[in-house]
Phi, psi and omega in degrees: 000350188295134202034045168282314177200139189294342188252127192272187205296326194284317197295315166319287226270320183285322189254016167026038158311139142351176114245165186262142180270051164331326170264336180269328172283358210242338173276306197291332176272325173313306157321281183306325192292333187270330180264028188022055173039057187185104200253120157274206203270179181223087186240145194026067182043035146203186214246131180234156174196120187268137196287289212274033189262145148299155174211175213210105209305149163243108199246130164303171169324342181286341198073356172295138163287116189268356189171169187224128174259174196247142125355103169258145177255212223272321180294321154336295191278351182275006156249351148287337193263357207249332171299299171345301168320289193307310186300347211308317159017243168307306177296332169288348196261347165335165185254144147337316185304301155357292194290316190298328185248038140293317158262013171280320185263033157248341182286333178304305191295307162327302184286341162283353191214037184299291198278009150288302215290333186258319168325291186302325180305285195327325159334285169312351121114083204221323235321144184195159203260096173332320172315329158305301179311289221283353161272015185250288188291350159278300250258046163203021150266342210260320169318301174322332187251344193269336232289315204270352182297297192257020186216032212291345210257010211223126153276099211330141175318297187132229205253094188282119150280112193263098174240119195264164181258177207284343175243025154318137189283087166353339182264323183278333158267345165288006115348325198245312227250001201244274214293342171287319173293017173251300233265336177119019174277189166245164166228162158218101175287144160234116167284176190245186203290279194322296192271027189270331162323295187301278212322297210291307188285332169319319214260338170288322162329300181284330167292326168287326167291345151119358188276150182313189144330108131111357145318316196223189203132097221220133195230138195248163198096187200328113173302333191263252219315275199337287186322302197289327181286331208262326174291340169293334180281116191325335171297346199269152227211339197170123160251126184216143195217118165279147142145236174266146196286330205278321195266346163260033185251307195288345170303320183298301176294312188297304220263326182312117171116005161277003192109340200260142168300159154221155178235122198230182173182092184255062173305331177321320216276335197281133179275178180193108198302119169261082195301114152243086175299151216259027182269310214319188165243130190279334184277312181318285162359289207268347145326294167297339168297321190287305222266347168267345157327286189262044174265130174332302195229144188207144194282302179225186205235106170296145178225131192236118187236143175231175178296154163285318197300290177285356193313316205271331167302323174289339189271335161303307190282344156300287248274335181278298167322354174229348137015098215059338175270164208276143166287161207254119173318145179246157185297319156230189142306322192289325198279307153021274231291318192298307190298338183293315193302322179278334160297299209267352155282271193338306186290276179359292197277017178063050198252137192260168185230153161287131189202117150328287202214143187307134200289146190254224173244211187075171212252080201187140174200120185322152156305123171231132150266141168264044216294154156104008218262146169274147189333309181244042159287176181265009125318324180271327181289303181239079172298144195291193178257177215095182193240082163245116169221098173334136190229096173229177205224170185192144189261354172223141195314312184287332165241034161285293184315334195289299182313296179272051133241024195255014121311123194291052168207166221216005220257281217226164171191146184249122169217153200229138175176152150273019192268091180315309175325304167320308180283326166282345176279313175273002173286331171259006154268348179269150220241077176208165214267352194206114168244129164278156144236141200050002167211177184219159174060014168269129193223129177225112193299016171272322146274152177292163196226089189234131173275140164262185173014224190293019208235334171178167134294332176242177180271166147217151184086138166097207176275337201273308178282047190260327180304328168283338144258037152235176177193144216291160188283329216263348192240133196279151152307147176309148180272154182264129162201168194295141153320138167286160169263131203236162178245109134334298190284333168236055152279159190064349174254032151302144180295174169249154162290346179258025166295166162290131158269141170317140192080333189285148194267100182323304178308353160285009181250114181294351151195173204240126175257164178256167155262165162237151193204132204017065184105329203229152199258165212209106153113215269317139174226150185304330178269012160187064152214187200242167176266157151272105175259145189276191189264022118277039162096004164282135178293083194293340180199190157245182170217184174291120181254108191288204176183196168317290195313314195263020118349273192302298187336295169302297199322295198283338169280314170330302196268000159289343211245321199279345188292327197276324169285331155342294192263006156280151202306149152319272213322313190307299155318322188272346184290288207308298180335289185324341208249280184308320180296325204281344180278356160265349157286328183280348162244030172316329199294282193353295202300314190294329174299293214294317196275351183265292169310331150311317190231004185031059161262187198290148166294354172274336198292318192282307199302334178294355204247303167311328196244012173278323194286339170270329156319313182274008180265314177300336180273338193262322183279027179269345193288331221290354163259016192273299255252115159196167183300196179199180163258095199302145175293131148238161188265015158284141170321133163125177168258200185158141173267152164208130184203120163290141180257132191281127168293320127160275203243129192230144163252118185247125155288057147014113183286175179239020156249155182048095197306304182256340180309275207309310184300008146290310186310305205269353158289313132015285193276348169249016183247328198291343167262006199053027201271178157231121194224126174275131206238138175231112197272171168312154179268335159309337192206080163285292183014259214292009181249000172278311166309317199276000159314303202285305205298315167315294203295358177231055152220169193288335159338085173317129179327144130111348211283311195247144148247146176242094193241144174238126161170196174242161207322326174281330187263019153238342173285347178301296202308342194263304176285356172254057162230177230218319166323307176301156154287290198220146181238132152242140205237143151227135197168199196246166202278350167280355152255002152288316173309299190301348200244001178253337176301313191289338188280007200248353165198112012255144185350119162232157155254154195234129156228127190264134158229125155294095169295278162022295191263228216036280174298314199317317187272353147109020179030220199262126184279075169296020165261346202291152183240043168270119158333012164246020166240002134295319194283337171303317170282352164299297180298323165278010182239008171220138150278179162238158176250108214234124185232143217228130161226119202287154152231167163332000000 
């Protein structure tokens, strides 16, 4: 080490600079040197890099370029997916031993090449600790092996598209890239700017660990153009994308109508609250404050509420903790420009600031805090980036929870109190996927990782996030074909054919049926409803024809009604089902008549249908006190919670086969979970779900829980996807309306399950008579988020 460096041990220690890692730069520059600082694709297990492709600079924390990627186009990525395709094969036809233990020798080879694997993040301004990775790669290896044992009814996706934004984390992206590949998939990645090094060095890794060819495959450039062209190619089976909301909104829009599920996790983008109760330890507190605030790259954006009681102690002890410290590099000029402006809106609406040090210029900006700001100012609903952190105060314990639920996101929560009693109520009143106590930022994959609202779509992590790469053996896939040409904006408002025609005479119709639409029956009058035609073209009745307003109407009866049924015990809920199966036994005949004038299959046919359907009410209220979390082992001190949740108010699109089973199946399964749901029955058969209105009201099913509205199906699924409230859409419908909900659902955020009726019959669809245990659990899964609650020890 002798004359490496000039500065003695004293010097080091006042300015606690870095010192240079000679040996880890020099394998990680050893790396680049061998590839001549000039990195391509990683396609069917080897590195290709095509003379006439653009590439594009990787520049370090320095703004130095350590190296240059190549550009792919459109022929790159249809030959990365088509390697996919091919090995998907070999590696799903693999024995589970087989797989796991491919990733058992990728977690050994991590830990042989720890100071490459971590020199290049850091470069790459990534940094993430290989131990995390090799703690990724036992815990999807032991799932690899576990796969056909606990999921036997559930069958690998196909070819995964993994797309990260550009300052997406390494951890976040092997979170997606591990567990598909355990679960039998095949991948294909597209990395962000941060992760195309690591991504490049990994997929060399998984070669040396023994997986096949053309298994893993990683094609670099633009994440947004890239994501969407890799979903147009007929091999890819399922797109899932980390990273920032503005590029998976364009993503989203770029893919709709190809056929592909998508999936988001937009953590970058999720604001997240940091709770200080005046119970905390203050000094810890404002510790964890410190060290997660002014960090250069932060997984998500804080907003920090403190007790009143404690505010002016917690606002000393920052000004004493940021005393000195240095300012924090910024990613540009633009983050500069955004932060002077928001400081200064901020100061305007009377807010003071907190400052290490006066900001100088450049792409550099002292830790700053904003004390004093009300809630809806715009630093708290969206704060820039950089290390500016909004400071707002509350006075009772109920409304610290309020606050952090008023950001229309959903991803995280911090709360510090020495009460334990305290902690568990608001870690279960806050409506977000991950609560720390006493602490932040601890992530283990064995618990789930789930955005609520704007914050994702999906699970990542646990057992649970295993599941967005299967799918039930038993339920057909979207057909992959070109988007249709759609008028977005006047979708649904077209007329229907089962409109009243001008002139017709109501009194030749033997009866006007009603909807229900929160709690209250609503109907039919001649001037604004459709007819029920029987299937040889007679007009058996009329119904109502809804629309937005009796939308809105359920929507506002839903959310006074669903919190309270939530929070009743399982056993209460399941008493209620029960209450609804016998009230549906007590009109079986009624119910066995209405599907047979309706769909003219035989009256043994309908009765069969009925009482499978009472049968299938009886199986959901026996689960609702089955289905629950756990405490998962980890391997870090502390506990942790994992529980599932009610999602909140769901919209069902009704299939037009089996008129009344599937509206029981998917009722069943979200109420039976504490959801409240609005149901659109088929436009072919409304009847019996008109009938089974009078079966709600003569059950223990509280008003405004169900809705039933009849009309028609594109101008209630619009009405359904702009509302903001809803959660989750499950769709049976035509393929210009799975198009339309995936362009549309992505703002504001739903989770969506699409069915193409169309393809379907063909393929002999979803067998809702079937009695295989996945296709509860599939609607199950599709009726909770989870929540993971992290409680630290000594």
């Amino acid at each position: 080490m002798a004359g490496t460096s000039t500065k003695t041990v004293h010097d080091i220690f006042q300015n606690m600079e870095y010192g240079p890692s000679s040996t880890s730069t020099a394998t990680a520059q050893s790396w680049l040197e061998k590839h001549s600082r000039i990195l391509g694709f990683f396609i069917d297990g080897k590195f290709s890099s095509p003379a006439d492709r653009q590439t594009q600079d990787v520049t370090d924390a320095n703004a130095a370029v350590v190296c240059s990627t190549v550009c792919a186009k459109a022929e790159d990525v249809a030959s990365a997916a088509s390697s996919a395709a091919g090995a998907f094969k070999t590696w799903s036809e693999l024995s589970c031993f087989q797989r796991a233990k491919v990733l058992l020798k990728l977690a050994s080879v991590l830990q042989r090449h720890s100071q490459c694997v971590s020199e290049l993040c850091e470069l790459s301004q990534s940094s993430v600790s290989p131990a995390v990775l090799i703690r990724l790669a036992q815990y999807y290896a032991s799932w690899a092996q576990l796969r056909d044992t606990l999921m036997p009814e559930w069958i690998p996706q196909g070819v995964v598209a993994v797309v990260v934004s550009d300052d997406c984390s390494v951890y976040f992206l092997l979170l997606k890239v591990l567990p598909a590949l355990a679960m039998g998939n095949t991948v294909l990645v597209v990395p962000g700017k941060t992760t195309t090094l690591p991504a490049l060095l990994l997929a060399q890794l998984f070669l040396e660990a023994g997986i096949p060819a053309g298994v893993l495959n990683v094609v670099t450039g633009s994440e947004a153009s890239l994501g969407a062209t890799v979903a147009q190619t007929p091999q890819v089976s399922y797109l899932t994308y980390s990273g920032r909301q503005q590029t998976g909104e364009a993503l989203a829009k770029a893919v709709a109508g190809w056929g592909v599920p998508m999936s988001f996790s937009l953590s970058l983008s999720s604001v997240c609250p940091f709770i200080i109760f005046d119970s905390a330890d203050l000094d810890s507190a404002v510790d964890g404050v410190i060290e997660l605030a002014f960090k250069k790259k932060r997984d998500f954006q804080w907003v920090l509420c403190v007790q009143e009681s404690v505010l002016d102690s917690v606002v000393a002890r920052l000004k004493l903790r940021m005393t000195g410290m240095k300012c924090v590099p910024l990613a540009t000029e633009t983050d500069r420009n955004l932060l002077d402006a928001a400081v200064q809106e901020a100061q305007q609406k009377g807010a003071t600031l907190i400052q290490s040090c006066p900001p100088g210029t450049g792409a550099v900006y002292p830790p700053t805090v904003l004390c004093g700001l009300a809630p809806s100012c715009e630093s708290v609903i969206s704060p820039p980036p950089g290390p500016v952190l909004p400071l707002i105060s509350f006075r009772s314990s109920a409304e610290g929870v309020t606050l952090g639920n008023h950001s229309p996101y959903g991803q995280a929560a911090s709360i510090w109190t020495e009460d334990l009693t305290l902690a568990l109520e608001s870690a279960k009143s806050l409506c977000v996927g991950s609560v720390w106590v006493n602490c932040h930022s601890v992530m283990d994959p064995a618990l789930p990782l789930c955005g609520r609202r704007e914050s994702g779509n999906c699970t990542d992590g646990g057992r649970e996030g295993l599941y967005q790469f299967l799918r039930p053996s038993h339920s057909p896939s979207l057909p992959h074909s070109s988007p249709s040409a759609i008028n977005y904006a006047g979708f649904g408002s077209a007329a229907s054919k089962f409109m009243i025609p001008e002139g017709f005479d109501p009194s030749s119709v033997p009866r006007f049926y009603s909807q229900l639409v929160g709690g209250q029956l609503r109907k039919a009058d001649s001037g604004c409803s459709r007819s029920v035609l029987a299937p040889g073209g007679a007009v058996l009745a009329h119904c109502p024809d809804g629309g937005r307003k009796d939308v809105r109407n359920a929507v506002e009866a839903a959310i006074k009604v669903q919190p309270g049924w939530m929070k009743k015990s399982p056993a209460a809920r399941s008493q209620s089902l029960y209450s609804l199966a016998d009230s549906l036994d007590k009109r079986r005949r009624d119910m066995a008549v209405s599907i047979q004038t309706q769909t003219d299959i035989s009256l043994e046919e309908a009765e069969k249908e009925v009482q499978l359907s009472i049968s299938r009410l009886s199986d959901w209220a026996a689960r609702c006190d089955k289905q629950h979390g756990g405490t998962p082992f980890l391997p870090q001190s502390g506990s942790a919670l994992s529980s599932p949740e009610a999602l909140g108010v769901l919209g069902v699109i009704l299939p037009n086969s089996k008129p009344l089973l599937p509206l029981v199946s998917m009722l069943g399964a979200a109420i039976a979970m504490g959801n409240a749901v609005i149901m659109v029955p088929s436009e072919k058969s409304p009847l019996p779900a008109l009938e089974f209105i009078q079966v709600l009201q003569a059950s223990d099913i509280p008003g405004g829980l169900v809705s039933i509205i009849t009309g028609g199906r594109d101008q209630l699924t619009q009405a359904l996807a702009n509302h903001s409230v809803i959660q989750s859409i499950w769709y049976w419908g035509s393929k210009e309306g799975c198009q339309f909900l995936q362009y549309s659902c992505v703002s504001p955020l739903k989770r969506l399950w699409l069915h193409c009726e169309e393809e379907e019959e063909r393929e002999a669809g979803q067998n809702w008579t079937s009695s295989n245990p996945s296709l509860q659990e599939e609607l199950w899964r599709k009726a909770v988020v989870w929540k993971s609650i992290w409680i630290p020890t000594a």
